[in-house]
mmCIF file of N, CA and C in Angstrom:
data_model
loop_
_atom_site.group_PDB
_atom_site.id
_atom_site.type_symbol
_atom_site.label_atom_id
_atom_site.label_comp_id
_atom_site.label_asym_id
_atom_site.label_seq_id
_atom_site.Cartn_x
_atom_site.Cartn_y
_atom_site.Cartn_z
ATOM 1 N N MET A 1 121.029 88.950 88.579
ATOM 2 C CA MET A 1 120.179 89.917 89.023
ATOM 3 C C MET A 1 119.796 91.137 88.310
ATOM 4 N N ARG A 2 120.652 91.213 87.315
ATOM 5 C CA ARG A 2 120.299 92.456 86.320
ATOM 6 C C ARG A 2 119.079 92.111 85.446
ATOM 7 N N ASP A 3 118.815 90.863 85.163
ATOM 8 C CA ASP A 3 117.677 90.467 84.406
ATOM 9 C C ASP A 3 116.316 90.668 85.302
ATOM 10 N N ILE A 4 116.589 90.279 86.639
ATOM 11 C CA ILE A 4 115.415 90.450 87.529
ATOM 12 C C ILE A 4 115.101 91.905 87.638
ATOM 13 N N ASN A 5 116.039 92.683 87.866
ATOM 14 C CA ASN A 5 115.804 94.104 88.023
ATOM 15 C C ASN A 5 115.223 94.732 86.725
ATOM 16 N N GLU A 6 115.671 94.319 85.647
ATOM 17 C CA GLU A 6 115.102 94.876 84.464
ATOM 18 C C GLU A 6 113.660 94.471 84.317
ATOM 19 N N ARG A 7 113.418 93.252 84.615
ATOM 20 C CA ARG A 7 111.995 92.610 84.343
ATOM 21 C C ARG A 7 111.064 93.415 85.427
ATOM 22 N N LEU A 8 111.547 93.364 86.660
ATOM 23 C CA LEU A 8 110.584 94.017 87.618
ATOM 24 C C LEU A 8 110.303 95.423 87.298
ATOM 25 N N ASN A 9 111.395 96.149 86.856
ATOM 26 C CA ASN A 9 111.203 97.500 86.365
ATOM 27 C C ASN A 9 110.251 97.551 85.312
ATOM 28 N N TYR A 10 110.336 96.819 84.369
ATOM 29 C CA TYR A 10 109.490 96.775 83.167
ATOM 30 C C TYR A 10 107.997 96.577 83.777
ATOM 31 N N LEU A 11 107.740 95.527 84.491
ATOM 32 C CA LEU A 11 106.467 95.283 84.978
ATOM 33 C C LEU A 11 105.809 96.502 85.797
ATOM 34 N N ILE A 12 106.650 97.115 86.644
ATOM 35 C CA ILE A 12 106.194 98.292 87.455
ATOM 36 C C ILE A 12 105.688 99.309 86.399
ATOM 37 N N GLN A 13 106.266 99.445 85.255
ATOM 38 C CA GLN A 13 105.903 100.435 84.251
ATOM 39 C C GLN A 13 104.697 100.026 83.439
ATOM 40 N N SER A 14 104.624 98.790 83.213
ATOM 41 C CA SER A 14 103.623 98.297 82.150
ATOM 42 C C SER A 14 102.263 97.908 82.799
ATOM 43 N N VAL A 15 102.313 97.221 84.008
ATOM 44 C CA VAL A 15 101.065 96.769 84.606
ATOM 45 C C VAL A 15 99.965 97.763 84.867
ATOM 46 N N PRO A 16 100.413 98.875 85.496
ATOM 47 C CA PRO A 16 99.296 99.880 85.769
ATOM 48 C C PRO A 16 98.718 100.326 84.424
ATOM 49 N N ALA A 17 99.268 100.435 83.244
ATOM 50 C CA ALA A 17 98.751 100.790 82.076
ATOM 51 C C ALA A 17 97.865 99.747 81.593
ATOM 52 N N LYS A 18 98.146 98.505 81.652
ATOM 53 C CA LYS A 18 97.432 97.380 81.327
ATOM 54 C C LYS A 18 96.067 97.316 82.090
ATOM 55 N N VAL A 19 96.294 97.573 83.436
ATOM 56 C CA VAL A 19 95.056 97.513 84.296
ATOM 57 C C VAL A 19 94.022 98.687 83.872
ATOM 58 N N LYS A 20 94.461 99.664 83.384
ATOM 59 C CA LYS A 20 93.570 100.768 83.061
ATOM 60 C C LYS A 20 92.705 100.422 81.712
ATOM 61 N N GLN A 21 93.068 99.402 81.157
ATOM 62 C CA GLN A 21 92.336 98.840 79.952
ATOM 63 C C GLN A 21 91.167 98.168 80.225
ATOM 64 N N TYR A 22 91.012 98.007 81.569
ATOM 65 C CA TYR A 22 89.821 97.080 82.029
ATOM 66 C C TYR A 22 88.815 97.979 82.985
ATOM 67 N N SER A 23 87.673 97.579 83.064
ATOM 68 C CA SER A 23 86.835 98.272 84.012
ATOM 69 C C SER A 23 86.853 97.721 85.420
ATOM 70 N N GLU A 24 86.422 98.441 86.324
ATOM 71 C CA GLU A 24 86.249 98.063 87.756
ATOM 72 C C GLU A 24 85.633 96.650 87.810
ATOM 73 N N GLN A 25 84.421 96.648 87.181
ATOM 74 C CA GLN A 25 83.422 95.537 87.053
ATOM 75 C C GLN A 25 84.203 94.290 86.574
ATOM 76 N N GLU A 26 85.137 94.367 85.391
ATOM 77 C CA GLU A 26 85.801 93.235 84.865
ATOM 78 C C GLU A 26 86.744 92.694 85.796
ATOM 79 N N PHE A 27 87.276 93.599 86.651
ATOM 80 C CA PHE A 27 88.340 93.059 87.603
ATOM 81 C C PHE A 27 87.645 92.474 88.864
ATOM 82 N N SER A 28 86.345 92.905 89.100
ATOM 83 C CA SER A 28 85.638 92.446 90.313
ATOM 84 C C SER A 28 84.980 90.929 90.143
ATOM 85 N N VAL A 29 84.912 90.369 88.955
ATOM 86 C CA VAL A 29 84.146 89.202 88.866
ATOM 87 C C VAL A 29 84.820 87.996 89.418
ATOM 88 N N ARG A 30 84.122 87.310 90.388
ATOM 89 C CA ARG A 30 84.649 86.133 90.774
ATOM 90 C C ARG A 30 84.046 84.942 90.093
ATOM 91 N N ILE A 31 84.883 83.840 89.754
ATOM 92 C CA ILE A 31 84.380 82.731 89.057
ATOM 93 C C ILE A 31 84.598 81.420 89.850
ATOM 94 N N GLU A 32 83.581 80.818 90.198
ATOM 95 C CA GLU A 32 83.561 79.521 90.926
ATOM 96 C C GLU A 32 84.340 79.632 92.274
ATOM 97 N N GLY A 33 84.112 80.657 92.970
ATOM 98 C CA GLY A 33 84.515 80.749 94.362
ATOM 99 C C GLY A 33 85.996 81.147 94.279
ATOM 100 N N ARG A 34 86.569 81.465 93.279
ATOM 101 C CA ARG A 34 88.049 81.925 93.291
ATOM 102 C C ARG A 34 88.121 83.431 93.422
ATOM 103 N N TRP A 35 89.349 83.692 93.626
ATOM 104 C CA TRP A 35 89.619 85.193 93.657
ATOM 105 C C TRP A 35 89.242 85.916 92.481
ATOM 106 N N SER A 36 88.833 87.149 92.533
ATOM 107 C CA SER A 36 88.629 87.895 91.396
ATOM 108 C C SER A 36 90.044 88.579 91.029
ATOM 109 N N LYS A 37 90.124 89.326 89.952
ATOM 110 C CA LYS A 37 91.399 89.915 89.494
ATOM 111 C C LYS A 37 91.777 90.912 90.393
ATOM 112 N N LYS A 38 90.924 91.688 91.100
ATOM 113 C CA LYS A 38 91.151 92.571 92.149
ATOM 114 C C LYS A 38 91.866 91.901 93.204
ATOM 115 N N GLU A 39 91.309 90.754 93.723
ATOM 116 C CA GLU A 39 91.878 90.017 94.875
ATOM 117 C C GLU A 39 93.198 89.304 94.508
ATOM 118 N N ILE A 40 93.380 88.986 93.246
ATOM 119 C CA ILE A 40 94.741 88.518 92.853
ATOM 120 C C ILE A 40 95.698 89.611 92.778
ATOM 121 N N LEU A 41 95.347 90.791 92.384
ATOM 122 C CA LEU A 41 96.360 91.975 92.402
ATOM 123 C C LEU A 41 96.642 92.298 93.989
ATOM 124 N N GLY A 42 95.566 92.150 94.826
ATOM 125 C CA GLY A 42 95.667 92.519 96.229
ATOM 126 C C GLY A 42 96.616 91.489 96.829
ATOM 127 N N HIS A 43 96.510 90.137 96.476
ATOM 128 C CA HIS A 43 97.374 89.207 96.881
ATOM 129 C C HIS A 43 98.854 89.528 96.488
ATOM 130 N N LEU A 44 99.061 90.007 95.405
ATOM 131 C CA LEU A 44 100.364 90.443 94.944
ATOM 132 C C LEU A 44 100.815 91.518 95.840
ATOM 133 N N CYS A 45 100.001 92.318 96.288
ATOM 134 C CA CYS A 45 100.463 93.460 97.236
ATOM 135 C C CYS A 45 100.898 92.786 98.623
ATOM 136 N N ASP A 46 100.049 91.790 99.017
ATOM 137 C CA ASP A 46 100.432 91.021 100.248
ATOM 138 C C ASP A 46 101.875 90.302 100.069
ATOM 139 N N SER A 47 102.092 89.666 98.850
ATOM 140 C CA SER A 47 103.295 89.083 98.670
ATOM 141 C C SER A 47 104.432 90.099 98.762
ATOM 142 N N ALA A 48 104.173 91.304 98.110
ATOM 143 C CA ALA A 48 105.218 92.301 98.220
ATOM 144 C C ALA A 48 105.531 92.820 99.614
ATOM 145 N N THR A 49 104.481 92.920 100.411
ATOM 146 C CA THR A 49 104.602 93.278 101.789
ATOM 147 C C THR A 49 105.459 92.323 102.585
ATOM 148 N N ASN A 50 105.104 91.065 102.444
ATOM 149 C CA ASN A 50 105.809 89.977 103.227
ATOM 150 C C ASN A 50 107.166 89.826 102.637
ATOM 151 N N ASN A 51 107.510 89.869 101.291
ATOM 152 C CA ASN A 51 108.801 89.730 100.828
ATOM 153 C C ASN A 51 109.709 91.003 100.936
ATOM 154 N N HIS A 52 109.129 92.221 101.120
ATOM 155 C CA HIS A 52 109.837 93.355 101.465
ATOM 156 C C HIS A 52 110.544 93.159 102.842
ATOM 157 N N HIS A 53 109.843 92.712 103.812
ATOM 158 C CA HIS A 53 110.339 92.436 105.116
ATOM 159 C C HIS A 53 111.449 91.219 105.034
ATOM 160 N N ARG A 54 111.145 90.294 104.414
ATOM 161 C CA ARG A 54 112.154 89.232 104.230
ATOM 162 C C ARG A 54 113.428 89.622 103.568
ATOM 163 N N PHE A 55 113.221 90.445 102.434
ATOM 164 C CA PHE A 55 114.543 90.775 101.728
ATOM 165 C C PHE A 55 115.369 91.650 102.673
ATOM 166 N N ILE A 56 114.811 92.332 103.579
ATOM 167 C CA ILE A 56 115.635 93.100 104.553
ATOM 168 C C ILE A 56 116.205 92.430 105.553
ATOM 169 N N LYS A 57 115.300 91.506 106.334
ATOM 170 C CA LYS A 57 115.696 90.749 107.450
ATOM 171 C C LYS A 57 116.775 89.674 107.003
ATOM 172 N N ILE A 58 116.782 89.072 105.806
ATOM 173 C CA ILE A 58 117.709 88.128 105.468
ATOM 174 C C ILE A 58 119.119 88.703 105.487
ATOM 175 N N GLN A 59 119.156 89.982 105.210
ATOM 176 C CA GLN A 59 120.550 90.629 105.210
ATOM 177 C C GLN A 59 121.236 90.756 106.600
ATOM 178 N N PHE A 60 120.512 90.654 107.597
ATOM 179 C CA PHE A 60 121.079 90.949 108.938
ATOM 180 C C PHE A 60 120.602 89.957 110.085
ATOM 181 N N GLU A 61 119.761 89.154 109.789
ATOM 182 C CA GLU A 61 119.389 88.201 110.972
ATOM 183 C C GLU A 61 120.145 86.827 110.647
ATOM 184 N N LYS A 62 120.097 86.108 111.846
ATOM 185 C CA LYS A 62 120.870 84.793 111.869
ATOM 186 C C LYS A 62 120.510 83.990 110.526
ATOM 187 N N GLN A 63 121.632 83.327 110.145
ATOM 188 C CA GLN A 63 121.482 82.380 108.981
ATOM 189 C C GLN A 63 121.437 80.902 109.394
ATOM 190 N N PRO A 64 120.568 80.069 108.780
ATOM 191 C CA PRO A 64 119.688 80.449 107.655
ATOM 192 C C PRO A 64 118.531 81.163 108.187
ATOM 193 N N PHE A 65 118.040 82.108 107.321
ATOM 194 C CA PHE A 65 116.955 82.911 107.665
ATOM 195 C C PHE A 65 115.723 81.904 107.498
ATOM 196 N N VAL A 66 114.767 81.850 108.521
ATOM 197 C CA VAL A 66 113.563 81.115 108.551
ATOM 198 C C VAL A 66 112.410 81.935 107.858
ATOM 199 N N ILE A 67 111.933 81.261 106.684
ATOM 200 C CA ILE A 67 110.781 82.122 106.036
ATOM 201 C C ILE A 67 109.488 81.671 106.746
ATOM 202 N N VAL A 68 108.780 82.582 107.308
ATOM 203 C CA VAL A 68 107.512 82.351 107.997
ATOM 204 C C VAL A 68 106.437 82.542 106.907
ATOM 205 N N PRO A 69 105.647 81.497 106.698
ATOM 206 C CA PRO A 69 104.578 81.487 105.784
ATOM 207 C C PRO A 69 103.493 82.516 106.270
ATOM 208 N N TYR A 70 102.469 82.917 105.448
ATOM 209 C CA TYR A 70 101.416 83.657 105.969
ATOM 210 C C TYR A 70 100.180 83.115 105.192
ATOM 211 N N ASP A 71 98.887 83.273 105.914
ATOM 212 C CA ASP A 71 97.696 82.717 105.460
ATOM 213 C C ASP A 71 97.216 83.600 104.241
ATOM 214 N N GLN A 72 97.415 83.241 103.058
ATOM 215 C CA GLN A 72 97.057 84.105 101.959
ATOM 216 C C GLN A 72 95.774 84.526 101.905
ATOM 217 N N ASN A 73 94.811 83.485 102.103
ATOM 218 C CA ASN A 73 93.297 83.634 102.001
ATOM 219 C C ASN A 73 92.889 84.683 103.041
ATOM 220 N N ASN A 74 93.222 84.602 104.327
ATOM 221 C CA ASN A 74 92.808 85.477 105.260
ATOM 222 C C ASN A 74 93.408 87.003 105.060
ATOM 223 N N TRP A 75 94.621 86.980 104.570
ATOM 224 C CA TRP A 75 95.181 88.254 104.216
ATOM 225 C C TRP A 75 94.175 88.994 103.201
ATOM 226 N N VAL A 76 93.875 88.180 102.157
ATOM 227 C CA VAL A 76 93.014 88.867 101.021
ATOM 228 C C VAL A 76 91.594 89.105 101.636
ATOM 229 N N LEU A 77 91.036 88.210 102.468
ATOM 230 C CA LEU A 77 89.844 88.417 103.030
ATOM 231 C C LEU A 77 89.681 89.640 104.004
ATOM 232 N N ILE A 78 90.691 89.694 104.928
ATOM 233 C CA ILE A 78 90.667 90.877 105.867
ATOM 234 C C ILE A 78 90.889 92.188 105.289
ATOM 235 N N GLN A 79 91.701 92.292 104.241
ATOM 236 C CA GLN A 79 91.921 93.631 103.650
ATOM 237 C C GLN A 79 90.892 93.936 102.656
ATOM 238 N N ASP A 80 89.993 93.064 102.265
ATOM 239 C CA ASP A 80 88.795 93.371 101.612
ATOM 240 C C ASP A 80 89.011 93.892 100.259
ATOM 241 N N TYR A 81 90.014 93.378 99.567
ATOM 242 C CA TYR A 81 90.470 93.899 98.126
ATOM 243 C C TYR A 81 89.219 93.876 97.190
ATOM 244 N N GLN A 82 88.391 93.069 97.442
ATOM 245 C CA GLN A 82 87.261 92.786 96.475
ATOM 246 C C GLN A 82 86.430 94.184 96.403
ATOM 247 N N TYR A 83 86.371 94.898 97.562
ATOM 248 C CA TYR A 83 85.638 96.146 97.547
ATOM 249 C C TYR A 83 86.407 97.418 97.512
ATOM 250 N N MET A 84 87.714 97.260 97.538
ATOM 251 C CA MET A 84 88.672 98.616 97.538
ATOM 252 C C MET A 84 88.633 98.903 96.034
ATOM 253 N N PRO A 85 88.810 100.249 95.724
ATOM 254 C CA PRO A 85 88.723 100.791 94.407
ATOM 255 C C PRO A 85 90.027 100.159 93.705
ATOM 256 N N LEU A 86 89.899 99.762 92.427
ATOM 257 C CA LEU A 86 91.015 99.195 91.704
ATOM 258 C C LEU A 86 92.167 100.070 91.623
ATOM 259 N N ASP A 87 91.902 101.459 91.429
ATOM 260 C CA ASP A 87 93.167 102.430 91.403
ATOM 261 C C ASP A 87 93.853 102.343 92.751
ATOM 262 N N GLU A 88 93.358 102.261 93.728
ATOM 263 C CA GLU A 88 94.112 102.122 94.983
ATOM 264 C C GLU A 88 95.026 100.884 95.063
ATOM 265 N N ILE A 89 94.511 99.730 94.603
ATOM 266 C CA ILE A 89 95.096 98.463 94.738
ATOM 267 C C ILE A 89 96.363 98.636 93.701
ATOM 268 N N ILE A 90 96.121 99.076 92.566
ATOM 269 C CA ILE A 90 97.291 99.247 91.691
ATOM 270 C C ILE A 90 98.310 100.295 92.090
ATOM 271 N N SER A 91 97.838 101.320 92.690
ATOM 272 C CA SER A 91 98.754 102.153 93.360
ATOM 273 C C SER A 91 99.661 101.545 94.415
ATOM 274 N N LEU A 92 99.062 100.910 95.233
ATOM 275 C CA LEU A 92 99.730 100.123 96.358
ATOM 276 C C LEU A 92 100.704 99.172 95.822
ATOM 277 N N TRP A 93 100.202 98.298 94.772
ATOM 278 C CA TRP A 93 101.247 97.402 94.125
ATOM 279 C C TRP A 93 102.405 98.022 93.596
ATOM 280 N N SER A 94 102.098 99.135 92.852
ATOM 281 C CA SER A 94 103.224 99.828 92.173
ATOM 282 C C SER A 94 104.249 100.535 93.274
ATOM 283 N N VAL A 95 103.764 101.080 94.254
ATOM 284 C CA VAL A 95 104.668 101.772 95.154
ATOM 285 C C VAL A 95 105.431 100.624 95.967
ATOM 286 N N LEU A 96 104.793 99.590 96.339
ATOM 287 C CA LEU A 96 105.501 98.453 97.039
ATOM 288 C C LEU A 96 106.619 97.920 96.172
ATOM 289 N N ASN A 97 106.204 97.634 94.824
ATOM 290 C CA ASN A 97 107.310 97.011 94.083
ATOM 291 C C ASN A 97 108.314 97.955 93.577
ATOM 292 N N ARG A 98 108.160 99.199 93.494
ATOM 293 C CA ARG A 98 109.233 100.121 93.393
ATOM 294 C C ARG A 98 110.209 100.187 94.590
ATOM 295 N N HIS A 99 109.578 100.081 95.665
ATOM 296 C CA HIS A 99 110.465 100.000 96.881
ATOM 297 C C HIS A 99 111.205 98.655 96.969
ATOM 298 N N ILE A 100 110.624 97.668 96.583
ATOM 299 C CA ILE A 100 111.316 96.280 96.595
ATOM 300 C C ILE A 100 112.468 96.342 95.628
ATOM 301 N N LEU A 101 112.239 96.972 94.394
ATOM 302 C CA LEU A 101 113.277 97.168 93.427
ATOM 303 C C LEU A 101 114.462 97.919 94.021
ATOM 304 N N ARG A 102 114.216 98.941 94.776
ATOM 305 C CA ARG A 102 115.293 99.787 95.339
ATOM 306 C C ARG A 102 116.130 98.747 96.227
ATOM 307 N N ILE A 103 115.388 98.034 97.137
ATOM 308 C CA ILE A 103 116.086 97.154 97.958
ATOM 309 C C ILE A 103 116.801 96.033 97.229
ATOM 310 N N ILE A 104 116.317 95.467 96.155
ATOM 311 C CA ILE A 104 117.073 94.404 95.462
ATOM 312 C C ILE A 104 118.241 95.060 94.760
ATOM 313 N N LEU A 105 118.120 96.291 94.258
ATOM 314 C CA LEU A 105 119.324 96.913 93.731
ATOM 315 C C LEU A 105 120.682 97.171 94.550
ATOM 316 N N ARG A 106 120.219 97.159 95.836
ATOM 317 C CA ARG A 106 121.180 97.498 96.963
ATOM 318 C C ARG A 106 121.801 96.187 97.678
ATOM 319 N N ILE A 107 121.366 95.058 97.343
ATOM 320 C CA ILE A 107 121.850 93.892 97.979
ATOM 321 C C ILE A 107 123.322 93.549 97.549
ATOM 322 N N PRO A 108 124.204 93.566 98.676
ATOM 323 C CA PRO A 108 125.527 93.271 98.272
ATOM 324 C C PRO A 108 125.625 91.941 97.707
ATOM 325 N N GLU A 109 126.553 91.693 96.687
ATOM 326 C CA GLU A 109 126.775 90.433 96.008
ATOM 327 C C GLU A 109 127.005 89.296 97.015
ATOM 328 N N GLU A 110 127.791 89.469 98.004
ATOM 329 C CA GLU A 110 128.078 88.443 98.936
ATOM 330 C C GLU A 110 126.882 87.969 99.762
ATOM 331 N N LYS A 111 125.934 88.709 99.838
ATOM 332 C CA LYS A 111 124.569 88.256 100.491
ATOM 333 C C LYS A 111 123.751 87.501 99.704
ATOM 334 N N LEU A 112 123.945 87.437 98.441
ATOM 335 C CA LEU A 112 123.033 86.629 97.515
ATOM 336 C C LEU A 112 123.005 85.307 97.756
ATOM 337 N N VAL A 113 124.071 84.808 98.364
ATOM 338 C CA VAL A 113 124.081 83.321 98.626
ATOM 339 C C VAL A 113 123.691 83.027 100.056
ATOM 340 N N TYR A 114 123.198 83.967 100.884
ATOM 341 C CA TYR A 114 122.669 83.613 102.153
ATOM 342 C C TYR A 114 121.440 82.611 101.963
ATOM 343 N N LEU A 115 121.331 81.717 103.010
ATOM 344 C CA LEU A 115 120.370 80.732 102.790
ATOM 345 C C LEU A 115 118.993 81.123 103.641
ATOM 346 N N CYS A 116 117.911 80.702 102.937
ATOM 347 C CA CYS A 116 116.564 80.918 103.461
ATOM 348 C C CYS A 116 115.975 79.598 103.658
ATOM 349 N N ASP A 117 115.610 79.239 104.921
ATOM 350 C CA ASP A 117 114.837 77.942 105.246
ATOM 351 C C ASP A 117 113.436 78.114 104.918
ATOM 352 N N ILE A 118 112.906 77.390 103.910
ATOM 353 C CA ILE A 118 111.474 77.512 103.522
ATOM 354 C C ILE A 118 110.627 76.442 104.068
ATOM 355 N N GLY A 119 111.145 75.666 105.026
ATOM 356 C CA GLY A 119 110.341 74.539 105.548
ATOM 357 C C GLY A 119 110.534 73.282 104.868
ATOM 358 N N ASP A 120 110.009 72.229 105.300
ATOM 359 C CA ASP A 120 110.135 70.884 104.816
ATOM 360 C C ASP A 120 111.498 70.401 104.364
ATOM 361 N N ASN A 121 112.484 70.945 105.238
ATOM 362 C CA ASN A 121 113.911 70.534 104.937
ATOM 363 C C ASN A 121 114.356 71.113 103.520
ATOM 364 N N LYS A 122 113.811 72.262 103.038
ATOM 365 C CA LYS A 122 114.227 72.814 101.897
ATOM 366 C C LYS A 122 114.762 74.212 102.152
ATOM 367 N N SER A 123 115.757 74.694 101.250
ATOM 368 C CA SER A 123 116.156 75.986 101.415
ATOM 369 C C SER A 123 116.397 76.680 100.043
ATOM 370 N N PHE A 124 116.458 77.877 100.091
ATOM 371 C CA PHE A 124 116.766 78.774 98.864
ATOM 372 C C PHE A 124 117.871 79.638 99.287
ATOM 373 N N THR A 125 118.463 79.993 98.226
ATOM 374 C CA THR A 125 119.596 81.083 98.455
ATOM 375 C C THR A 125 118.804 82.411 98.441
ATOM 376 N N PHE A 126 119.326 83.481 98.819
ATOM 377 C CA PHE A 126 118.602 84.756 98.740
ATOM 378 C C PHE A 126 118.216 85.087 97.285
ATOM 379 N N VAL A 127 119.270 84.874 96.316
ATOM 380 C CA VAL A 127 118.847 85.210 95.009
ATOM 381 C C VAL A 127 117.811 84.413 94.523
ATOM 382 N N GLU A 128 117.677 83.106 94.910
ATOM 383 C CA GLU A 128 116.557 82.228 94.537
ATOM 384 C C GLU A 128 115.232 82.752 94.964
ATOM 385 N N LEU A 129 115.357 83.259 96.264
ATOM 386 C CA LEU A 129 114.062 83.848 96.785
ATOM 387 C C LEU A 129 113.636 85.034 96.041
ATOM 388 N N VAL A 130 114.505 85.885 95.586
ATOM 389 C CA VAL A 130 114.177 86.947 94.848
ATOM 390 C C VAL A 130 113.629 86.549 93.380
ATOM 391 N N GLN A 131 114.218 85.576 92.761
ATOM 392 C CA GLN A 131 113.632 85.017 91.509
ATOM 393 C C GLN A 131 112.314 84.351 91.708
ATOM 394 N N ASP A 132 112.161 83.712 92.805
ATOM 395 C CA ASP A 132 110.772 83.019 93.081
ATOM 396 C C ASP A 132 109.774 84.196 93.251
ATOM 397 N N TYR A 133 110.093 85.285 93.878
ATOM 398 C CA TYR A 133 109.227 86.366 94.029
ATOM 399 C C TYR A 133 108.727 86.871 92.684
ATOM 400 N N LEU A 134 109.603 87.072 91.804
ATOM 401 C CA LEU A 134 109.321 87.575 90.354
ATOM 402 C C LEU A 134 108.483 86.463 89.668
ATOM 403 N N ARG A 135 108.844 85.190 89.762
ATOM 404 C CA ARG A 135 108.080 84.075 89.188
ATOM 405 C C ARG A 135 106.667 84.075 89.658
ATOM 406 N N HIS A 136 106.527 84.129 90.965
ATOM 407 C CA HIS A 136 105.191 84.106 91.590
ATOM 408 C C HIS A 136 104.379 85.238 91.061
ATOM 409 N N MET A 137 104.999 86.522 91.025
ATOM 410 C CA MET A 137 104.267 87.624 90.396
ATOM 411 C C MET A 137 103.692 87.503 88.996
ATOM 412 N N GLU A 138 104.603 86.957 88.130
ATOM 413 C CA GLU A 138 104.350 86.696 86.714
ATOM 414 C C GLU A 138 103.309 85.767 86.643
ATOM 415 N N HIS A 139 103.413 84.623 87.470
ATOM 416 C CA HIS A 139 102.243 83.651 87.438
ATOM 417 C C HIS A 139 100.904 84.253 87.563
ATOM 418 N N HIS A 140 100.728 85.109 88.565
ATOM 419 C CA HIS A 140 99.408 85.795 88.928
ATOM 420 C C HIS A 140 99.128 86.761 87.949
ATOM 421 N N LEU A 141 100.014 87.485 87.377
ATOM 422 C CA LEU A 141 99.709 88.534 86.392
ATOM 423 C C LEU A 141 99.251 87.693 85.053
ATOM 424 N N ARG A 142 99.765 86.660 84.754
ATOM 425 C CA ARG A 142 99.201 85.715 83.754
ATOM 426 C C ARG A 142 97.619 85.382 83.987
ATOM 427 N N GLN A 143 97.447 85.092 85.260
ATOM 428 C CA GLN A 143 96.008 84.805 85.647
ATOM 429 C C GLN A 143 95.180 86.006 85.332
ATOM 430 N N ILE A 144 95.652 87.089 85.588
ATOM 431 C CA ILE A 144 94.925 88.483 85.449
ATOM 432 C C ILE A 144 94.684 88.740 83.950
ATOM 433 N N PHE A 145 95.837 88.758 83.161
ATOM 434 C CA PHE A 145 95.777 89.308 81.860
ATOM 435 C C PHE A 145 95.737 88.130 80.770
ATOM 436 N N GLY A 146 95.881 86.855 81.159
ATOM 437 C CA GLY A 146 96.003 85.914 80.260
ATOM 438 C C GLY A 146 97.476 85.757 79.811
ATOM 439 N N THR A 147 97.712 84.840 78.755
ATOM 440 C CA THR A 147 99.140 84.500 78.463
ATOM 441 C C THR A 147 99.762 85.484 77.505
ATOM 442 N N SER A 148 99.035 86.575 77.352
ATOM 443 C CA SER A 148 99.663 87.548 76.440
ATOM 444 C C SER A 148 100.858 88.239 77.103
ATOM 445 N N GLU A 149 101.759 88.613 76.232
ATOM 446 C CA GLU A 149 103.073 89.271 76.914
ATOM 447 C C GLU A 149 102.654 90.561 77.564
ATOM 448 N N LEU A 150 103.142 90.715 78.735
ATOM 449 C CA LEU A 150 103.074 91.940 79.508
ATOM 450 C C LEU A 150 104.158 92.882 79.077
#
């Protein structure tokens, strides 16, 4: 967990500065009907919102905790990230992830093995779900910034 905490803290510090190197216009370009960089960043806010709730509920609800998926495209569409100012999106992303980091830092060791039912007869432990959250974030950050080190 220490590696996860350190990496998440590093991203919270470095991503906003990296975003400022780009213009609003550069972040707004859609290519071939795919999400723009603003929408990808908005999607990461949605991921943070959903996982924030999961990371809390897993600790006190019936085990195994059932992960309820969400319709990612509709979340991005309805919240209209494409037309939201970029500085608002990155502020939201930063605040949400600082809060998630606080939650992760307070997870008791014994709860890290709690099971999460992710559907299709598959499950993750709580620690694997947290790892997957970070993996998912890094995947999308690479889409935004390329393969360069963040």
